[in-house]
XYZ file of C-alpha atoms in Angstrom:
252
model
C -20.465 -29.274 191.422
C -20.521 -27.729 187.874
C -21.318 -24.217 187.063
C -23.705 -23.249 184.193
C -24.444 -19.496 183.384
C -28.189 -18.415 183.328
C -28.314 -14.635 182.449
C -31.130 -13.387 184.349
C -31.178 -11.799 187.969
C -32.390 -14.738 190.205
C -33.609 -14.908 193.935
C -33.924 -17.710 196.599
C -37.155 -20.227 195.602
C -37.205 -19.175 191.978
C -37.394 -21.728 189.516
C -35.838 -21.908 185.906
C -35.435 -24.152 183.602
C -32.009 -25.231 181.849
C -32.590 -26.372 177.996
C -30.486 -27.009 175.176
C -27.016 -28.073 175.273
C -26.260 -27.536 178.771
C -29.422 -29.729 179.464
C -28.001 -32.384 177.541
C -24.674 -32.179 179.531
C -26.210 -31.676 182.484
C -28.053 -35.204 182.031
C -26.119 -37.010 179.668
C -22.502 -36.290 180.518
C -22.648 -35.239 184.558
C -25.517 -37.640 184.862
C -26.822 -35.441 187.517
C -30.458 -36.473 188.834
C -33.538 -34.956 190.875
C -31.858 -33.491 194.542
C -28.294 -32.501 193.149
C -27.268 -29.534 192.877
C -25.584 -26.960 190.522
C -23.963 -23.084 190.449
C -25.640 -21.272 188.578
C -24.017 -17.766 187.666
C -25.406 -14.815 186.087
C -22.013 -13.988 183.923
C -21.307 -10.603 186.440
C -20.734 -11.619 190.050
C -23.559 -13.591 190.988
C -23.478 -16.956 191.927
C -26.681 -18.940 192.921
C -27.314 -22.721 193.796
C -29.614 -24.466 192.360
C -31.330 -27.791 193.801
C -32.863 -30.394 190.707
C -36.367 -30.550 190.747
C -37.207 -32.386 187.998
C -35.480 -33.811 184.422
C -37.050 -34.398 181.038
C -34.649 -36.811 179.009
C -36.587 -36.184 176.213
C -36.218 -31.980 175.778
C -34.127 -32.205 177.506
C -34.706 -29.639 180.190
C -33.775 -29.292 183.701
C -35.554 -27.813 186.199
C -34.287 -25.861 188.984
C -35.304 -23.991 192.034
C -32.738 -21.319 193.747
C -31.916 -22.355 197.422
C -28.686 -19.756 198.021
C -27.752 -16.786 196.074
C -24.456 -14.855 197.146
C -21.640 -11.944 195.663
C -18.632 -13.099 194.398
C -15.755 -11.252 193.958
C -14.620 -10.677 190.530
C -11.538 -11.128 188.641
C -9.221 -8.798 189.249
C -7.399 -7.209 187.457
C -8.983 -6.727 183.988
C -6.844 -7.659 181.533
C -8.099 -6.517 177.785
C -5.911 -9.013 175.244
C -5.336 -7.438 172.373
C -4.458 -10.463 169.923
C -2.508 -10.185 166.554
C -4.842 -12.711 164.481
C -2.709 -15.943 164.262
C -2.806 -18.818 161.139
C -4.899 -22.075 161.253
C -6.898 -22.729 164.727
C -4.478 -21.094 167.423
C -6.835 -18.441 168.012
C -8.745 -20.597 169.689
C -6.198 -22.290 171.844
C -5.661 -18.745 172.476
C -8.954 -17.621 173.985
C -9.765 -21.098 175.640
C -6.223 -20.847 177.794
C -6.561 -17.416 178.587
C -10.123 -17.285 179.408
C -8.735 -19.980 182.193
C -6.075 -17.715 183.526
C -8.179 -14.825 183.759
C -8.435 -12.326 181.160
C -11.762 -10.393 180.891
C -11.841 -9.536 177.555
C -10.008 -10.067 173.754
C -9.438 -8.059 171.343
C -8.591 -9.706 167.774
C -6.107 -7.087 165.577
C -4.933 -6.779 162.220
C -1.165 -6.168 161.968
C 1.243 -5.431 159.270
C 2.567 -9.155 159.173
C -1.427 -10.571 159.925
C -1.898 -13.146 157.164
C -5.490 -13.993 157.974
C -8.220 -12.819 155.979
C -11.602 -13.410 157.214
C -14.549 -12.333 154.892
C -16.975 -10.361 156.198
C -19.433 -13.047 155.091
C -17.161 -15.500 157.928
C -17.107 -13.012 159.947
C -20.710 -13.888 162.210
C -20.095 -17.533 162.582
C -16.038 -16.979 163.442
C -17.119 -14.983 166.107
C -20.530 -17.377 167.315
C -17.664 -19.594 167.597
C -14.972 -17.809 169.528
C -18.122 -16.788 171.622
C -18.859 -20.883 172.561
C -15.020 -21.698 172.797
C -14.719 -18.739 176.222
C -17.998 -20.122 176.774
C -17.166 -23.519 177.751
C -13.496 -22.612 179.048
C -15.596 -20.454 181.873
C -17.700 -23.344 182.743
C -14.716 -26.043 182.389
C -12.267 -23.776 184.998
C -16.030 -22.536 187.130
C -14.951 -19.078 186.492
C -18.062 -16.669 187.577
C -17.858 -14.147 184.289
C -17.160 -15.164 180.290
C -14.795 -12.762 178.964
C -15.821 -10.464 175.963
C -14.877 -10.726 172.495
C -14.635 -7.218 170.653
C -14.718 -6.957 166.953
C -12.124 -7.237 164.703
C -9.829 -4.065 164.776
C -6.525 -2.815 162.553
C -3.771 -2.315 164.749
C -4.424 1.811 164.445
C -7.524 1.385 165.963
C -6.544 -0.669 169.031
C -4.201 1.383 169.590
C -7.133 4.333 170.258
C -8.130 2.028 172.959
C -4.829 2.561 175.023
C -6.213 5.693 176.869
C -8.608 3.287 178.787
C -6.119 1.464 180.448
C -4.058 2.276 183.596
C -1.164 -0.147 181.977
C -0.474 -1.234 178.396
C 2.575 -3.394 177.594
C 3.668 -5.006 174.134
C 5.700 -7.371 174.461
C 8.542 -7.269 171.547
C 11.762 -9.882 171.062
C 14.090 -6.610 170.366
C 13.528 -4.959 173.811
C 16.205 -5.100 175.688
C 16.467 -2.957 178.296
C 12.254 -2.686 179.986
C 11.871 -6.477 181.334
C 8.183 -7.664 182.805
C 10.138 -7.758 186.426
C 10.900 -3.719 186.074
C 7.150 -3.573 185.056
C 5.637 -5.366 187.687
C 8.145 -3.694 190.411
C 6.335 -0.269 189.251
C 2.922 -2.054 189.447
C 4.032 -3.313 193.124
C 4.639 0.052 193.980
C 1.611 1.786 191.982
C -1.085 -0.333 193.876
C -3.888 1.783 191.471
C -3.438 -0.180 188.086
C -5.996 -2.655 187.992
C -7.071 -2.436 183.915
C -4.330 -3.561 181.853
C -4.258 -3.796 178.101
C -1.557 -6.232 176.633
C -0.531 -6.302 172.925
C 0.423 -9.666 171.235
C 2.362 -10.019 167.734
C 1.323 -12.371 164.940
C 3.385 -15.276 163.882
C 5.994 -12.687 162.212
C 5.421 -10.542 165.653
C 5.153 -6.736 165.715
C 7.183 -4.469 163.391
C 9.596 -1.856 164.489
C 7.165 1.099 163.131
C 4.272 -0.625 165.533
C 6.306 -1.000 167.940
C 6.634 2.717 168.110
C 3.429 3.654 166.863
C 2.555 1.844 170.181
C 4.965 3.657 172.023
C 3.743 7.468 171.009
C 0.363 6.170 171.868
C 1.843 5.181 175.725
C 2.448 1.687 175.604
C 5.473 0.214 176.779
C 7.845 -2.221 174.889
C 8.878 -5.450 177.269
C 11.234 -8.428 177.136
C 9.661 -11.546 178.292
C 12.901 -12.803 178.662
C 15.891 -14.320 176.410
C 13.420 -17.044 174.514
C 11.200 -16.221 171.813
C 7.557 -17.141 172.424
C 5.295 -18.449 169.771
C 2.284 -16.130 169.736
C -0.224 -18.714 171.465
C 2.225 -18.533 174.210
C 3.088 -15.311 174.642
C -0.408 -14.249 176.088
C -0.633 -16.538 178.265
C 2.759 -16.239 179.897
C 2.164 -12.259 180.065
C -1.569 -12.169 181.848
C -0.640 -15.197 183.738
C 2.595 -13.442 185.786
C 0.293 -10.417 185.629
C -2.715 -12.387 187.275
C -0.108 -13.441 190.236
C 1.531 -10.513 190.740
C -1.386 -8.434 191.505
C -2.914 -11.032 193.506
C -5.641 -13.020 191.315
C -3.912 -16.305 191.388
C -2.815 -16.828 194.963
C -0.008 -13.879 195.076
C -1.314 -11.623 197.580
């Protein structure tokens, strides 16, 4: 079955009506008809079935009734992204692939070596579209939730947003001694940090006076090891050895 998300608290023998796009793949693509059934969730930790009732090809809209409603557990832990605004369209490799690993929310941040510069004017329909990319990536990987996008920050600013977090790592090429092994030992051992915040360079990656700008605020430099990681991969590896480690992806 596929998921769809309907953002409304729900209850066994309601009926609603899907419209729109997800109509469209709900009858065009899926080819689903009257008796099958979908998830439906409400973006938190709700998950409801639904049961077909009746399709209009021509809306198109889908009608539903609820037959089983039940908690799931969320994603743990929540991992805040905090991305240094890469060139071109990686951006959005970078928020579909992480949105199926698990992170809960991104940040987008302006660094020293940032080279984008998105208008104001862009601004609305760069972030509609982030919005549908983590959008679909939930529904594609039937993740319950669709992780946040925050605004556009400077690199100052984010770094306000450390105190919030239990954990905040950056990973940097020129650390050499803090590795994510010695980081996760100290999470294996500290079983009460659950909201992790992890910085991630630009292209040109993070400058020494970030790096410990970052450091006075209380994150901590890591290695992710001898190979330098493009920025589009360097998230992902992070949050995804994070995600196992703590359990969310069949560790514990």
């Amino acid at each position: 079955m596929s998921r769809f998300f309907v953002f409304q608290d729900l209850n066994i023998n309601d009926q609603i009506t899907i419209s729109g796009e997800d109509a469209h793949h709900i009858i065009r693509v899926l080819r689903y008809q009257t008796g099958d059934v979908i998830y439906i969730s409400d973006g938190a930790n709700t998950e409801s079935i639904g049961v077909i009732l009746d399709i209009d090809m021509q809306g198109p809209r889908v009608k539903l009734k609820i037959i089983e409603k039940n908690k799931v557990r969320s994603i743990s832990p929540y991992i805040t992204l905090f991305q240094g605004l890469p060139k071109g369209e990686k951006f959005d490799w970078i928020l579909q692939k992480n949105t199926e690993i698990g992170v809960s929310k991104f940040i987008p941040i302006i660094t020293q070596r940032t080279v984008v510069n998105i208008s104001p004017s862009k601004l609305g329909h760069r972030k509609d579209r982030w919005g549908k990319i983590v959008k679909e990536a939930a529904k594609q990987c039937m993740r319950m939730d669709i992780p946040k996008i925050d605004d556009v920050l400077s690199f100052d600013l984010a770094l306000q947003e450390i105190q919030n977090y239990s954990l905040c790592i950056i990973p940097w090429e020129n650390e050499k001694e803090i590795s994510l092994r010695h980081i996760i030992k100290d999470m294996n051992e500290n079983k009460g940090i659950s909201k992790i915040a992890v910085f991630i360079g630009p292209e040109g990656g993070f400058s020494k006076d970030e790096v410990e700008k970052a450091k006075a605020a209380g994150a901590i430099p890591v290695s992710l090891g001898p190979r330098i990681l493009r920025t589009e991969t360097a998230g992902v590896v992070a949050c995804s050895v994070l995600m196992y480690e703590i359990g969310d992806m069949g560790g514990k």
